[in-house]
XYZ file of C-alpha atoms in Angstrom:
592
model
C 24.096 -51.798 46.926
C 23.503 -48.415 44.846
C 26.896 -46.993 43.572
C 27.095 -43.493 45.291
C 29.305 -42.336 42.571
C 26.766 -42.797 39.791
C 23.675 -40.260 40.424
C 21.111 -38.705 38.005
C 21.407 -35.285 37.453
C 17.839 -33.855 39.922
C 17.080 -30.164 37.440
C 14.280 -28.372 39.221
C 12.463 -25.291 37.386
C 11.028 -22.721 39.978
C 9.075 -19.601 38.540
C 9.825 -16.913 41.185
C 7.271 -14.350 39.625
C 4.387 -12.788 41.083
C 0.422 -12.616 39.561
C 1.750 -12.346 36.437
C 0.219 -8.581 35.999
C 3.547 -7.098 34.076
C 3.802 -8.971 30.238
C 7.319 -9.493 30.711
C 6.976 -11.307 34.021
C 4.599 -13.579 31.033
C 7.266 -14.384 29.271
C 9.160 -15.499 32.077
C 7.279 -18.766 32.146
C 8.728 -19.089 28.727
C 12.170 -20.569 29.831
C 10.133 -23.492 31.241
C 9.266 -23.903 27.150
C 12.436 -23.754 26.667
C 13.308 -26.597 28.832
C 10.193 -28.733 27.424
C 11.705 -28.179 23.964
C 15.066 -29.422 24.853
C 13.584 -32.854 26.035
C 15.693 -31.935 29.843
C 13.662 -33.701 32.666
C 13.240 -31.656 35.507
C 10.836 -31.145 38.448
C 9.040 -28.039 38.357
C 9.044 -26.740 41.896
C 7.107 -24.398 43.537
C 8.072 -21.211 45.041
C 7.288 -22.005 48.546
C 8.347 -25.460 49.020
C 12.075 -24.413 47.554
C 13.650 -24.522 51.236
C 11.779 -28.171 51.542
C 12.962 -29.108 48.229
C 16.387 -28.063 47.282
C 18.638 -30.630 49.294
C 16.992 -32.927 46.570
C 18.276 -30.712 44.023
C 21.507 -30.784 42.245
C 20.475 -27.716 40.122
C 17.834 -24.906 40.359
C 16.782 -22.577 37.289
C 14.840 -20.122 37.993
C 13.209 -17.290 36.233
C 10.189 -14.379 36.998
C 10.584 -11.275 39.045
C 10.326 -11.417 42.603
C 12.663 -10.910 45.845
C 13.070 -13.769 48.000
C 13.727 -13.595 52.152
C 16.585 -14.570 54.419
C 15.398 -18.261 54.783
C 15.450 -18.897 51.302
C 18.321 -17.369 50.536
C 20.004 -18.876 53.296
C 18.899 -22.077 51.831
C 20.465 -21.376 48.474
C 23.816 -20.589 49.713
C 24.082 -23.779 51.267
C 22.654 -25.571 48.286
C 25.816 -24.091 46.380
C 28.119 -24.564 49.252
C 27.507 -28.158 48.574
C 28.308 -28.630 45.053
C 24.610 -27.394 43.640
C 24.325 -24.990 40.643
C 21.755 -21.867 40.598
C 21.177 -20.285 37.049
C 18.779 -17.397 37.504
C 17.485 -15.918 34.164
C 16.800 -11.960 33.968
C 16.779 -11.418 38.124
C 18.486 -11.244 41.084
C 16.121 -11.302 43.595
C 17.252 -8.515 45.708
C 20.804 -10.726 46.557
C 23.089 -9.514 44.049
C 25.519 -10.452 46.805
C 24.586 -13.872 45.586
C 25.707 -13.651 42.217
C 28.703 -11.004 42.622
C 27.411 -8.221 40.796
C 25.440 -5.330 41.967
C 22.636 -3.578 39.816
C 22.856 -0.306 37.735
C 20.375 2.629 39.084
C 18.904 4.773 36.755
C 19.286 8.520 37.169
C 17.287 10.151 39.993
C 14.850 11.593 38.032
C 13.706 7.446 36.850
C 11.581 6.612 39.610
C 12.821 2.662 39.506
C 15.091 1.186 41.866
C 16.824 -0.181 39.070
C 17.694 -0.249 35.135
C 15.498 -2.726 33.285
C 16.977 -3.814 29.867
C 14.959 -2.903 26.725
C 16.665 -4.048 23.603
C 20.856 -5.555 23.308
C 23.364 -7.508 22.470
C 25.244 -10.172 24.068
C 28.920 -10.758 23.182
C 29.973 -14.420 23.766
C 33.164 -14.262 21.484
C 36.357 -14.940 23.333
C 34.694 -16.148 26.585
C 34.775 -19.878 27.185
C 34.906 -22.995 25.119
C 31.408 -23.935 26.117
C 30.548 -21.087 24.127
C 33.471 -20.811 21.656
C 30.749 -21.318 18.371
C 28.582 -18.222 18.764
C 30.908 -15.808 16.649
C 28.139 -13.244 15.933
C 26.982 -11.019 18.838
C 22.759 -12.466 20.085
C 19.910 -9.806 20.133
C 18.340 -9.776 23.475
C 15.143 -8.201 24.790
C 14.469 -7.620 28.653
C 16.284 -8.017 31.876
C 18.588 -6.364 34.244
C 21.278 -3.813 34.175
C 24.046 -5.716 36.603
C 27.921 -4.665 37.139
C 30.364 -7.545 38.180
C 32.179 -7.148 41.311
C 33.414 -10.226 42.437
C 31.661 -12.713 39.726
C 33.933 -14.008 36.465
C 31.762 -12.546 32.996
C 31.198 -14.781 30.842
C 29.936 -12.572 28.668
C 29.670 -8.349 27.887
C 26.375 -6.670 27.337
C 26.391 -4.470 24.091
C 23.442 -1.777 23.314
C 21.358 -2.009 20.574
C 23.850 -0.444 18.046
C 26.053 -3.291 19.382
C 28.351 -0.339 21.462
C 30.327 -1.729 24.424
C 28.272 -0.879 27.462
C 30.096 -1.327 30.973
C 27.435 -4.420 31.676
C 27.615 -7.974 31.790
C 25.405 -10.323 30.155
C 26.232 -13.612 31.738
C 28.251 -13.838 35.127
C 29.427 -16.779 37.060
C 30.041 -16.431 41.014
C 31.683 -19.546 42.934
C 30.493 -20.801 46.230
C 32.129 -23.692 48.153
C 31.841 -26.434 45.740
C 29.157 -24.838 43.383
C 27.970 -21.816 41.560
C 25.213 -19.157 41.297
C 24.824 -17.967 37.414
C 23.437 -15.202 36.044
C 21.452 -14.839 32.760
C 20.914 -10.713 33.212
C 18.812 -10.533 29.909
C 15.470 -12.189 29.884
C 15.283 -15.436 27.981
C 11.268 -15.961 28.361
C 10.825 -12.334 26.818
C 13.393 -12.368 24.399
C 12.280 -15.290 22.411
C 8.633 -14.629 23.254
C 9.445 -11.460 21.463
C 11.472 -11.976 18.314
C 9.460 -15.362 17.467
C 5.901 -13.761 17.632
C 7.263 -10.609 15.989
C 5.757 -6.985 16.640
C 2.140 -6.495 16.425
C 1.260 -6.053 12.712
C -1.631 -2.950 11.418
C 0.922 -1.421 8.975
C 3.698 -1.775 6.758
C 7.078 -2.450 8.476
C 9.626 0.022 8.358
C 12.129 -1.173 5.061
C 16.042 -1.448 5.161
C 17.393 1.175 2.969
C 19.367 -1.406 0.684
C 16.072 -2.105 -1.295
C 16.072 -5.903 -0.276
C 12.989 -5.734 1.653
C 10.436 -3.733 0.227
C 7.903 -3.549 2.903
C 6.374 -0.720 2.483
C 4.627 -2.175 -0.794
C 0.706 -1.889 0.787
C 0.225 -5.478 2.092
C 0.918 -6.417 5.468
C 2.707 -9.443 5.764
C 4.644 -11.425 8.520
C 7.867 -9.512 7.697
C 6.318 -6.605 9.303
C 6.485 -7.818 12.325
C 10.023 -8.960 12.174
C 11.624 -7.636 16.226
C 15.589 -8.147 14.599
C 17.493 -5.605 13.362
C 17.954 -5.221 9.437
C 21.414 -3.631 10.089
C 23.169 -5.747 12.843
C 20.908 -8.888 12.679
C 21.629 -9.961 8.652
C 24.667 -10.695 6.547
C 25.725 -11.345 3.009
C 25.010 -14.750 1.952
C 27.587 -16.107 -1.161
C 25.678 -14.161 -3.664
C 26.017 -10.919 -1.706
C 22.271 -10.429 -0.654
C 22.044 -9.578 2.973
C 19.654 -12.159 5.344
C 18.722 -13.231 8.614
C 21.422 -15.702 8.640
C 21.766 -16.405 12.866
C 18.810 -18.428 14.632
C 19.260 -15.945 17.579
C 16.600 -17.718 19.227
C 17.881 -21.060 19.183
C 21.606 -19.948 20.286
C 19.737 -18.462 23.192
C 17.927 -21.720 23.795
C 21.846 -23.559 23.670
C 23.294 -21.235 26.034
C 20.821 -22.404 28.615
C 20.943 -25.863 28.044
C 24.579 -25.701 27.664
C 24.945 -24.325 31.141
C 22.882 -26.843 32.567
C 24.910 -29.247 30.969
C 27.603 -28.297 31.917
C 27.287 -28.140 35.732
C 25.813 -31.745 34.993
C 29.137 -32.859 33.612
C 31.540 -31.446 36.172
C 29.319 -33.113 39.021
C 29.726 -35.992 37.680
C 26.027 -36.877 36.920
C 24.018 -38.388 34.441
C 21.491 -35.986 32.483
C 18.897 -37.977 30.194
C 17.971 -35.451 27.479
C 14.554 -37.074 25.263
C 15.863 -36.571 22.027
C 13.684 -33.823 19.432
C 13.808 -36.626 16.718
C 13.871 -40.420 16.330
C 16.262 -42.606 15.678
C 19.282 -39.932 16.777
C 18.252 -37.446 13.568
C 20.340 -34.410 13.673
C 17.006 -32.399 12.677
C 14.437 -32.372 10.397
C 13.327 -30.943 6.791
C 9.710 -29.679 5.883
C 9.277 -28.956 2.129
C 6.169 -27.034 1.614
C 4.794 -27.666 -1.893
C 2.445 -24.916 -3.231
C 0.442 -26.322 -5.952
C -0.684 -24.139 -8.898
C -3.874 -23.534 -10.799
C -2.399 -22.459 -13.952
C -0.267 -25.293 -14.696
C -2.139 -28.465 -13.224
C 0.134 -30.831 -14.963
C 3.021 -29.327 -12.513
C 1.662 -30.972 -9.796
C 2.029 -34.086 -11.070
C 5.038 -33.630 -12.418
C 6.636 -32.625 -8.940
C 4.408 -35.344 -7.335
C 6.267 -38.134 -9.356
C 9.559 -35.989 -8.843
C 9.257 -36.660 -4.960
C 8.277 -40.163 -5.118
C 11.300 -41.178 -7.032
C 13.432 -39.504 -4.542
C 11.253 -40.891 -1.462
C 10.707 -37.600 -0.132
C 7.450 -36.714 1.717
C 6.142 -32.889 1.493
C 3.129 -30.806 3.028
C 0.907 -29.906 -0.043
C -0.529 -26.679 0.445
C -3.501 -26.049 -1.321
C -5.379 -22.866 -2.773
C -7.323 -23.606 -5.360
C -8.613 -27.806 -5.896
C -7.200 -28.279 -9.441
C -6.815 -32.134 -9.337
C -8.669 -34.788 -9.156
C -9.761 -36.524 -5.448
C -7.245 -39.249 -6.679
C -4.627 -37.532 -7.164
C -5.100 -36.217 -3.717
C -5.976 -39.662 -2.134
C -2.705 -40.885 -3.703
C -0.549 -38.080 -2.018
C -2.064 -38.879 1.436
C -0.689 -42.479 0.134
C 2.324 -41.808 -0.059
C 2.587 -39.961 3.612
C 2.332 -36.522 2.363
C -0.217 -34.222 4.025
C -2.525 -31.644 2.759
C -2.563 -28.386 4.280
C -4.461 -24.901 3.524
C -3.283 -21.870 1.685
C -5.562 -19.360 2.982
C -6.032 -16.688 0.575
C -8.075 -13.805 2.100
C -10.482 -11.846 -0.082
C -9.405 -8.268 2.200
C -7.070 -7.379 4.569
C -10.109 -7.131 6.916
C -11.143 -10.870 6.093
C -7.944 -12.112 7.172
C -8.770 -12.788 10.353
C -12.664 -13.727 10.405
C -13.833 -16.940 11.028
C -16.236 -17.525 8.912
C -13.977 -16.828 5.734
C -11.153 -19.256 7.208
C -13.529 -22.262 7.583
C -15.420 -21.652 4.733
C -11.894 -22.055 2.534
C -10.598 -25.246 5.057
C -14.289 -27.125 4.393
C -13.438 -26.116 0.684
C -10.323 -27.983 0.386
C -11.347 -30.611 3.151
C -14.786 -31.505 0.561
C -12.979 -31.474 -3.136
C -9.854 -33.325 -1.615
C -11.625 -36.082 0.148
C -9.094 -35.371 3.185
C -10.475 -35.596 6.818
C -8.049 -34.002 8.654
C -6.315 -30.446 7.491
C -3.987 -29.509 10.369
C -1.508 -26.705 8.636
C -2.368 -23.812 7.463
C -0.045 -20.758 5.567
C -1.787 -17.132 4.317
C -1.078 -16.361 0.841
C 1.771 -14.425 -0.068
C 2.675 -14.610 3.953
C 0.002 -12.116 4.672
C -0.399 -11.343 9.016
C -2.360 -8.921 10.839
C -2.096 -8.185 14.511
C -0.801 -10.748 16.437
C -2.096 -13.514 17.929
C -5.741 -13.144 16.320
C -5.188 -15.654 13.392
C -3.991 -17.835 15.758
C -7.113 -17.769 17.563
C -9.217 -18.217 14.618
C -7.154 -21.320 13.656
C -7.731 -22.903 17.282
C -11.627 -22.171 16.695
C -11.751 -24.263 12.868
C -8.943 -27.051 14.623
C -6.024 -25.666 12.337
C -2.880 -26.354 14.898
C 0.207 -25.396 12.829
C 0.899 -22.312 11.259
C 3.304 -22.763 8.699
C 3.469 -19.070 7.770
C 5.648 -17.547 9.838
C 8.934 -16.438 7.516
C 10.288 -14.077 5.036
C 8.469 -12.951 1.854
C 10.945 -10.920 0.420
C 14.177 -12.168 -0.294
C 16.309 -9.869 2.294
C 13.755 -11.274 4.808
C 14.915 -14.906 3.914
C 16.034 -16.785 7.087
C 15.965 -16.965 10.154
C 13.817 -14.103 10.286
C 11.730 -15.113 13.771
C 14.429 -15.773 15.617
C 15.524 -19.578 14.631
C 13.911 -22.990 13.106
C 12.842 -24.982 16.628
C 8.627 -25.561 16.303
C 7.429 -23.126 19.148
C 4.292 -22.690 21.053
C 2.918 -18.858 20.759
C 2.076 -17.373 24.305
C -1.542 -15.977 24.893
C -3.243 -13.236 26.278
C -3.678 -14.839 29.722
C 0.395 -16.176 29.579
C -0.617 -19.900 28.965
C 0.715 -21.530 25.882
C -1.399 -21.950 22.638
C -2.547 -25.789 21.520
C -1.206 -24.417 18.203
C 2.347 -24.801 16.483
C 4.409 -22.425 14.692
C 6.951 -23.843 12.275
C 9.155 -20.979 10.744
C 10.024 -20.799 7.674
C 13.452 -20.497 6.166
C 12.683 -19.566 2.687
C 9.601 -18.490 0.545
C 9.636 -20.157 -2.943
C 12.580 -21.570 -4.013
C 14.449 -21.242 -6.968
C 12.752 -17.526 -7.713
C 12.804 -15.579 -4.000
C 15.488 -17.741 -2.588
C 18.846 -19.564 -4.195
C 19.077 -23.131 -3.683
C 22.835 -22.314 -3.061
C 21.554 -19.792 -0.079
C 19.067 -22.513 0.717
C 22.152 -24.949 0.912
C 23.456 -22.532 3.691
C 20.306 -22.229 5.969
C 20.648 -26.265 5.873
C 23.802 -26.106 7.422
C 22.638 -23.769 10.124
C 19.559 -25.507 11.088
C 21.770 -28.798 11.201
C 24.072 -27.249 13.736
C 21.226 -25.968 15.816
C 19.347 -29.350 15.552
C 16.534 -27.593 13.866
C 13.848 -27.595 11.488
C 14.975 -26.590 7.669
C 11.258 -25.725 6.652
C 11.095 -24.320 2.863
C 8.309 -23.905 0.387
C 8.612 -24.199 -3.465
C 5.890 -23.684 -6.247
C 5.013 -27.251 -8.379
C 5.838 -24.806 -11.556
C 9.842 -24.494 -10.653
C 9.949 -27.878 -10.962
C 8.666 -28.089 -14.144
C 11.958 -27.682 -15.867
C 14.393 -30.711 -15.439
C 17.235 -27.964 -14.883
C 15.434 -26.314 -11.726
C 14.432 -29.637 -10.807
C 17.845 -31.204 -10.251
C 18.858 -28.115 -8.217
C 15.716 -29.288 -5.660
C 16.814 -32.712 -5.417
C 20.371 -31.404 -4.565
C 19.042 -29.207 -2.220
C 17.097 -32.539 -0.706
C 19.926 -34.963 -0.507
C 22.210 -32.423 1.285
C 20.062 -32.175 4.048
C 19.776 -35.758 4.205
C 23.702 -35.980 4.390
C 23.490 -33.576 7.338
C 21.331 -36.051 9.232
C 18.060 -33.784 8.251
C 14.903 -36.260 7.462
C 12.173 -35.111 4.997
C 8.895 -34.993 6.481
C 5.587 -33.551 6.879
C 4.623 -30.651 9.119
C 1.896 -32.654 11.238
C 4.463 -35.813 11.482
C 7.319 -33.404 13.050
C 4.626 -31.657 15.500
C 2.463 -35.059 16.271
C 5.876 -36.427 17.071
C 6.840 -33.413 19.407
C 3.404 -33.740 21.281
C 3.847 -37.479 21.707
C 7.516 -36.837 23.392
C 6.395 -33.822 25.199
C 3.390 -36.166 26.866
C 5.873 -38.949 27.592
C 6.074 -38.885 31.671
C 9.092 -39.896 33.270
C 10.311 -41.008 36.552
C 14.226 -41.441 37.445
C 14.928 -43.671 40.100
C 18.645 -45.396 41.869
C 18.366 -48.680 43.682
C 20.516 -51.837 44.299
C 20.729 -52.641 40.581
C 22.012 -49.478 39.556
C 19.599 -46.294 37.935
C 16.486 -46.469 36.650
C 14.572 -44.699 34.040
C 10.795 -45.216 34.088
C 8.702 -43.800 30.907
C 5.134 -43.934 30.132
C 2.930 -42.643 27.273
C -0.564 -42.249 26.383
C 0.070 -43.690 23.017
C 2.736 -45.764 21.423
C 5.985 -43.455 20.414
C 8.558 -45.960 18.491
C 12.119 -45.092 17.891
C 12.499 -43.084 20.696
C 16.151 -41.502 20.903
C 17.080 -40.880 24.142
C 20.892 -39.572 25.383
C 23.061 -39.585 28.375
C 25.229 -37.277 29.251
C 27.576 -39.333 31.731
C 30.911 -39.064 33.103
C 32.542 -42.991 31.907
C 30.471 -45.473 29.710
C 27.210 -47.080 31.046
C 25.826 -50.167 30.363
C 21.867 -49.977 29.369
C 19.169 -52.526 29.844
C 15.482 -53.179 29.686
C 14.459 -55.894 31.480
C 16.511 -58.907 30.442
C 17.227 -57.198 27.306
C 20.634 -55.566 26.705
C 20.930 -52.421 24.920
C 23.800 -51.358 22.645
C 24.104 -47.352 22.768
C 26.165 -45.520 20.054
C 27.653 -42.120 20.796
C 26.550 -39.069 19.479
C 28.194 -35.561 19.595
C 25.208 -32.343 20.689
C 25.902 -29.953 21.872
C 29.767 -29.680 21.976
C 29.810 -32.944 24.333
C 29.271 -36.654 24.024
C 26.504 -38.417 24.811
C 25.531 -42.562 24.905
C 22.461 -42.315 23.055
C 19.853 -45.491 22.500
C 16.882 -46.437 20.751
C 13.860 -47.872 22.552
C 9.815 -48.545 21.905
C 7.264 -47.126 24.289
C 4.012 -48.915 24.408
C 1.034 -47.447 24.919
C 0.309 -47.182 28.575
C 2.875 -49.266 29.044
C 5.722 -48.837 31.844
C 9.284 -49.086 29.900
C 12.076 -49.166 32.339
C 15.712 -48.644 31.668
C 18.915 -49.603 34.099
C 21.819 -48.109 33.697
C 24.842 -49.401 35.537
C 28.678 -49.169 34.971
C 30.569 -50.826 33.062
C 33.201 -51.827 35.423
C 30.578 -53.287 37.847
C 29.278 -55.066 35.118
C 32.527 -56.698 34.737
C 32.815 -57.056 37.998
């Protein structure tokens, strides 16, 4: 018999918008990234079979504008009534009933029914324990202006000087034995915004501290860069103010938190597949720029790794090395990427100048395959044009995306999760962006302040991505500073890698399909995968200790702490087209 008390947790994902005409409706498709990202399975549901569907729900997200009729609200009520959990992201669908608030009306002479948010803060300080380690107010783009009445805040709305406003961002409202909550600023826009940046065709305007000079003539990322340079940086230990918050990926948290959260008072189990293998905290990408004035650095930083086991992306510029020395780094599990140095800002983004550069440095390396690709000096124009032209030569990373100068050091786009960008037509790019933390280390960035955005992108399970020139290394001084740098990520649970191991890994666990089943023998996971994925870390959130097993195999699962919470997390092999089941069963019935 199945145990009634042991359930999976059933997540369904319903976009409630329209055509998709207005851009931020767009980037309301983004929270279902967001979910993707955060390895959560869940059922994407449509719109209209939500009435149908729900009773086999024991929590809905939903984001996209839209107002929804009696039937389906009536639908929803009962769904909380009876222990589910609504969290609606940047919309109440004409019910604010539903989520005790009501919404703030512009004055008469705004012809909208409502205030829309443009640019904010949210204040989670104080609030709840689920929340208790964002200490620093988030930046916020989008979403609705909504006044509690009967719902508890979780957290206040600030404007964009970070002024108390008398708005809520984040309200809970009971019902029966569940909950409807509110996400009033919009999570698809806000990240959509702050990690692609503003639309670059002239200089940024600069902080008035002098730490980032961008009004110097060249347009570069930084530009771009949708966080304040007041409110959005702080002093590191040498005093030097930087982007020092991964707003993005505390946004991404307080999602998956929530959802977490109504998993663990139900009493469910919620599977989560793992960002890493083998239960890594995160990851580390060291981007090596090799130089054409001192060719002996190369090799001098390429021995350096090797005796330290560490694997980097090699970007190259100009081929000043032999094809062995290149065949030996692809050896050794390093990867060769592009450092696209434009002859004009006009030739940045033309085709023809991009592949004739990537069939440069594909011919005089001997290398196949060049998947990453990073602009000299961080250059950027537009927006999402150099992305196109890398999709056209079959570049798929852009490891550009960061900080030139040093007050621009950080988390500059938002955080340090690899992220899709979002097209014209509001479909996700094939392409991946990995941000980068800091531009050349040891001379824009200190390996101390380096040490810090380590720690940061540990706690947010990140991505510590840097890049450092072959010639720093040259001196035995700077170059025990690097390998200090590299074995305190590695004591963080951070693994060295390359770019295109980190994102072929992400596709491979993003393509993994996934069915969760209960019969007689207890719950059952069922994963399959185009291709082999080994080490595969996958964790349960669950309410007492499980006992795991595939087949007649017994598995031993170790706990690890995400998240705030506990999970039982295990290690298992999926085989090429290949069914890999999993039971789960209690402990106590085990005995039993």
């Amino acid at each position: 018999m199945a145990d009634p008390n042991t359930q999976w947790a059933r997540i369904g994902y319903c976009w409630m918008g329209g055509s998709g005409e207005a851009t931020s409706d767009f980037c309301s498709a983004y929270c279902k990234e967001i979910l993707q990202r955060a390895g959560l399975c869940f059922d994407e549901v449509a719109r209209a079979q939500l009435p149908l569907l729900l009773p086999h729900q024991t929590l809905l997200i939903t984001a996209g504008e839209g107002v929804i009729h009696e039937e389906l609200a009536n639908a929803l009520m009962n769904f909380m009534e009876q222990g589910g959990v609504w969290i609606a992201i940047g919309c109440v669908y004409g019910k604010e009933n539903l989520f005790g608030v009501h919404l703030a009306v512009p004055p008469p002479q705004v012809e909208q029914p409502f205030i829309r948010l443009g640019a904010g803060y949210a204040l989670f300080e104080g609030s709840e324990p689920l929340f208790a380690h964002l200490k620093t107010p988030l930046r916020f783009f989008g979403g609705v202006a909504v006044k509690t009445t009967t719902a508890g805040p979780v957290a206040a709305l600030l404007d964009c000087h970070q002024n108390p406003t008398p708005f809520c961002a984040v309200a809970r409202q009971r019902w029966g034995k569940g909950e409807a909550i509110l996400i009033a600023p919009n999570l698809g826009e806000t990240l959509v915004r702050i990690q692609m940046g503003a639309c670059v065709h002239e200089d940024g305007i600069a902080p008035s501290d002098g730490t980032a000079p961008l009004n110097d003539g060249v347009l570069r990322c930084e530009d771009g860069i949708m966080l304040d340079w007041r409110f959005d940086r702080s002093p590191d230990s040498e005093g030097l103010p930087l982007f020092q918050t991964p707003v993005t990926d505390h946004w991404r948290e307080v999602l998956i938190r929530l959802v977490l959260q109504a998993s663990q008072r139900a009493g469910l189990i919620c599977p989560l597949i793992w960002h890493y293998p083998r239960h890594q905290t995160g990851a580390g990408v060291l981007t090596v720029e090799t130089s054409s004035q001192l060719p002996d650095s190369d090799q001098a930083c390429n021995r350096l790794l090797t005796l330290v086991g560490i694997k980097a992306t090699w970007g190259v510029q100009h081929v000043a090395q032999t094809q062995s020395f290149y065949r030996e780094l692809q050896k050794r599990d390093n990867e060769i990427a592009l450092i696209y140095e434009p002859a004009d800002p006009q030739e940045l983004m033309r085709y023809s100048s991009l592949q004739m550069q990537l069939d440069h440095v594909r011919r005089f390396t001997s290398v196949r395959t060049v998947n990453a690709v990073q602009i000299q000096g961080l250059q950027w124009r537009g927006k999402l044009e150099f992305y196109e032209q890398c999709e056209r030569v079959g570049l798929s990373i852009d490891i550009n995306r960061g900080g030139y100068a040093p007050g621009a050091a950080g988390f500059a786009f938002g955080g340090c999760q690899p992220w899709k960008p979002l097209r014209r037509d509001g479909a996700l790019s094939n392409l991946y962006v990995l941000p980068l933390l800091g531009y050349q280390l040891g001379s824009r960035l200190s390996m101390q302040t380096a040490r810090d955005l380590v720690d940061q992108a540990a706690e947010v399970y990140g991505v510590a991505h840097f890049t450092v020139n072959t010639e720093f290394t040259a001196l035995e001084q700077q170059a025990d500073t690097l390998l200090k740098l590299l074995a305190h990520a590695r004591s963080r649970g951070l693994e060295w890698t390359t770019a295109s191991e980190l994102i072929a890994w992400e596709e491979s666990r993003r393509q993994l399909r996934y069915r969760l089943a209960q019969s007689q023998n207890g719950l059952q996971m069922g994963l399959v995968s185009p291709k082999t994925v080994n080490n595969l870390s996958l964790l349960f959130l669950t309410p007492e200790p499980m006992h795991f097993s595939t087949g007649v195999n017994e598995l031993s699962p170790q706990t690890v702490e995400r998240y705030g919470m506990s999970f039982q997390a295990i290690q298992v092999d999926v085989l090429e087209k290949s069914l890999r089941e999993l039971t789960l069963t209690r402990v106590d019935s085990q005995a039993a």
